[in-house]
Amino acid sequence: MEDSYEVKRSRGLMTATDREMISERSSNDSRRNQSVSRIRWRIEEVETDVEILEENHPELLEELREVVCQDS
């Protein structure tokens, strides 16, 4: 990941530490599991965010859907 990315953007569902823990098999499985747990909690919170966007800013909701639902 290029350095300027970290400066220009904050995080999405994962922090930089979460990304590191998920991306590599760390010797510290406990920290990796903690990251997985935090990410799962954030995914659950997206439902509330979607409801707020749907009601107050449908254009942003559409942008979110385009990113999340794009074909891989």
Coordinates of C-alpha atoms in Angstrom, one line a residue:
M1 CA 0.0 0.0 0.0
E2 CA 1.5 3.3 -0.9
D3 CA 2.3 5.8 1.9
S4 CA 0.2 8.6 0.5
Y5 CA -2.9 6.5 0.9
E6 CA -2.5 6.5 4.7
V7 CA -2.1 10.3 4.7
K8 CA -5.0 11.1 2.4
R9 CA -7.6 8.7 3.8
S10 CA -8.8 7.7 7.2
R11 CA -10.2 4.2 7.6
G12 CA -13.2 2.3 6.3
L13 CA -14.3 -0.7 8.3
M14 CA -10.7 -1.6 9.3
T15 CA -8.0 0.5 10.9
A16 CA -4.4 0.2 9.7
T17 CA -3.8 -2.2 12.5
D18 CA -6.8 -4.3 11.6
R19 CA -5.6 -4.5 8.0
E20 CA -2.2 -5.6 9.1
M21 CA -3.6 -8.3 11.4
I22 CA -6.0 -9.6 8.8
S23 CA -3.5 -9.5 5.9
E24 CA -0.8 -11.6 7.4
R25 CA -0.7 -14.6 9.6
S26 CA 0.5 -12.9 12.8
S27 CA 2.2 -14.9 15.5
N28 CA -0.3 -13.2 17.8
D29 CA -3.6 -14.9 17.1
S30 CA -5.2 -13.1 20.0
R31 CA -4.7 -9.7 18.4
R32 CA -5.9 -11.0 15.0
N33 CA -9.0 -12.4 16.7
Q34 CA -9.6 -9.0 18.4
S35 CA -9.4 -7.3 15.0
V36 CA -11.9 -9.8 13.6
S37 CA -14.3 -9.1 16.4
R38 CA -14.0 -5.3 16.0
I39 CA -14.6 -5.6 12.3
R40 CA -17.7 -7.7 12.8
W41 CA -19.1 -5.1 15.2
R42 CA -18.5 -2.4 12.7
I43 CA -20.2 -4.4 10.0
E44 CA -23.3 -4.6 12.2
E45 CA -23.2 -0.8 12.7
V46 CA -23.3 -0.3 9.0
E47 CA -27.0 -1.2 9.1
T48 CA -27.7 1.9 11.2
D49 CA -25.6 4.0 8.9
V50 CA -27.5 2.8 5.9
E51 CA -30.8 3.7 7.5
I52 CA -29.6 7.2 8.2
L53 CA -28.3 7.7 4.7
E54 CA -31.5 6.3 3.2
E55 CA -33.5 8.9 5.1
N56 CA -31.2 11.9 4.8
H57 CA -28.7 11.5 1.9
P58 CA -29.8 8.8 -0.6
E59 CA -27.0 9.9 -3.0
L60 CA -24.4 8.9 -0.5
L61 CA -26.2 5.6 0.1
E62 CA -26.0 4.9 -3.6
E63 CA -22.3 5.6 -3.6
L64 CA -21.9 3.2 -0.7
R65 CA -23.9 0.5 -2.6
E66 CA -21.8 1.0 -5.7
V67 CA -18.6 0.4 -3.7
V68 CA -19.9 -2.5 -1.6
C69 CA -21.9 -4.3 -4.2
Q70 CA -19.6 -4.0 -7.2
D71 CA -18.6 -7.2 -8.9
S72 CA -15.3 -8.6 -7.9

